[in-house]
mmCIF file of C-alpha atoms in Angstrom:
data_model
loop_
_atom_site.group_PDB
_atom_site.id
_atom_site.type_symbol
_atom_site.label_atom_id
_atom_site.label_comp_id
_atom_site.label_asym_id
_atom_site.label_seq_id
_atom_site.Cartn_x
_atom_site.Cartn_y
_atom_site.Cartn_z
ATOM 1 C CA MET A 280 -32.934 24.769 27.102
ATOM 2 C CA LYS A 281 -29.432 23.727 26.267
ATOM 3 C CA LEU A 282 -28.123 22.316 23.004
ATOM 4 C CA ASN A 283 -24.954 20.261 22.868
ATOM 5 C CA TYR A 284 -23.708 19.073 19.508
ATOM 6 C CA LEU A 285 -20.627 16.795 19.377
ATOM 7 C CA LEU A 286 -18.721 17.385 16.130
ATOM 8 C CA GLY A 287 -15.823 15.007 17.026
ATOM 9 C CA GLU A 288 -12.213 15.574 16.270
ATOM 10 C CA PRO A 289 -11.245 18.192 13.792
ATOM 11 C CA LEU A 290 -9.732 17.289 10.406
ATOM 12 C CA VAL A 291 -6.005 17.191 10.614
ATOM 13 C CA ILE A 292 -3.265 16.233 8.200
ATOM 14 C CA THR A 293 -0.972 13.844 10.156
ATOM 15 C CA ASN A 294 1.654 13.240 7.432
ATOM 16 C CA GLN A 295 2.318 16.157 4.987
ATOM 17 C CA PRO A 296 3.570 15.302 1.457
ATOM 18 C CA GLN A 297 7.416 15.554 1.243
ATOM 19 C CA SER A 298 9.376 17.245 -1.420
ATOM 20 C CA LEU A 299 11.160 14.985 -3.948
ATOM 21 C CA VAL A 300 13.912 15.082 -6.443
ATOM 22 C CA ARG A 301 13.812 12.372 -9.182
ATOM 23 C CA ALA A 302 15.785 11.894 -12.309
ATOM 24 C CA ALA A 303 13.975 12.282 -15.697
ATOM 25 C CA GLY A 304 11.973 9.203 -16.529
ATOM 26 C CA ALA A 305 11.732 8.011 -12.896
ATOM 27 C CA THR A 306 8.526 7.557 -10.780
ATOM 28 C CA ALA A 307 7.655 10.132 -8.307
ATOM 29 C CA THR A 308 5.195 9.188 -5.443
ATOM 30 C CA LEU A 309 3.591 11.793 -3.179
ATOM 31 C CA SER A 310 1.374 10.777 -0.278
ATOM 32 C CA VAL A 311 -0.591 12.389 2.577
ATOM 33 C CA ALA A 312 -2.182 10.966 5.721
ATOM 34 C CA ALA A 313 -5.189 12.631 7.510
ATOM 35 C CA LEU A 314 -7.796 11.940 10.106
ATOM 36 C CA GLY A 315 -11.168 13.431 10.179
ATOM 37 C CA GLN A 316 -14.929 12.770 10.344
ATOM 38 C CA ASP A 317 -16.509 10.082 8.018
ATOM 39 C CA SER A 318 -14.811 9.178 4.855
ATOM 40 C CA LEU A 319 -12.052 11.599 3.518
ATOM 41 C CA THR A 320 -11.831 12.892 -0.027
ATOM 42 C CA TYR A 321 -8.615 14.070 -1.669
ATOM 43 C CA GLN A 322 -7.830 16.346 -4.447
ATOM 44 C CA TRP A 323 -4.149 16.820 -5.692
ATOM 45 C CA LEU A 324 -3.114 20.213 -7.232
ATOM 46 C CA PHE A 325 -0.237 21.128 -9.321
ATOM 47 C CA LYS A 326 0.650 24.820 -9.226
ATOM 48 C CA GLY A 327 -2.718 25.440 -7.608
ATOM 49 C CA THR A 328 -4.693 23.741 -10.359
ATOM 50 C CA PRO A 329 -6.617 20.418 -9.573
ATOM 51 C CA ILE A 330 -5.175 17.348 -11.427
ATOM 52 C CA ASN A 331 -7.935 15.337 -13.117
ATOM 53 C CA THR A 332 -8.409 11.839 -11.459
ATOM 54 C CA ALA A 333 -5.914 12.602 -8.804
ATOM 55 C CA THR A 334 -8.282 11.909 -5.873
ATOM 56 C CA GLN A 335 -6.574 9.401 -3.810
ATOM 57 C CA ALA A 336 -4.240 9.821 -0.778
ATOM 58 C CA THR A 337 -1.295 8.814 -2.936
ATOM 59 C CA LEU A 338 -0.269 10.541 -6.231
ATOM 60 C CA VAL A 339 2.003 8.540 -8.499
ATOM 61 C CA LEU A 340 3.696 10.345 -11.335
ATOM 62 C CA PRO A 341 5.413 7.745 -13.618
ATOM 63 C CA GLY A 342 8.099 8.938 -16.140
ATOM 64 C CA VAL A 343 8.472 12.476 -14.673
ATOM 65 C CA GLN A 344 9.915 15.130 -16.965
ATOM 66 C CA VAL A 345 10.728 18.798 -16.658
ATOM 67 C CA VAL A 346 7.125 19.768 -17.249
ATOM 68 C CA HIS A 347 6.271 18.020 -13.941
ATOM 69 C CA ASP A 348 8.611 20.208 -11.782
ATOM 70 C CA GLY A 349 6.689 22.457 -9.620
ATOM 71 C CA ALA A 350 4.590 22.858 -6.532
ATOM 72 C CA TYR A 351 2.235 20.048 -5.608
ATOM 73 C CA ALA A 352 -0.304 20.165 -2.816
ATOM 74 C CA VAL A 353 -3.329 18.093 -1.822
ATOM 75 C CA ARG A 354 -6.792 19.311 -0.532
ATOM 76 C CA VAL A 355 -8.306 16.928 2.141
ATOM 77 C CA GLN A 356 -11.886 17.039 2.959
ATOM 78 C CA ASP A 357 -14.227 15.380 5.556
ATOM 79 C CA ALA A 358 -17.839 15.908 6.353
ATOM 80 C CA ILE A 359 -17.147 18.984 8.237
ATOM 81 C CA SER A 360 -14.196 20.934 6.781
ATOM 82 C CA GLN A 361 -11.288 20.860 4.433
ATOM 83 C CA LEU A 362 -7.541 21.454 4.625
ATOM 84 C CA GLN A 363 -4.704 21.978 2.185
ATOM 85 C CA SER A 364 -1.255 20.660 2.610
ATOM 86 C CA VAL A 365 1.675 22.970 3.088
#
């Protein structure tokens, strides 16, 4: 007996979020694009900690201040696996 199971294409981030420099009070917009199985879910992180309600492919930070300065990443998940942006 032989078992073949087609999982489809692996999850891949096709467009990584890009670093930004914004003046205090300006809006910063980060985005990610990915392809994977079924619907994708997103979780944005700031300095490694999940940001509450930041669960879309785009993260908008209105009125940025010094406290917003730091490393942002996004975790993308599909039905099979998850990846984190670099």
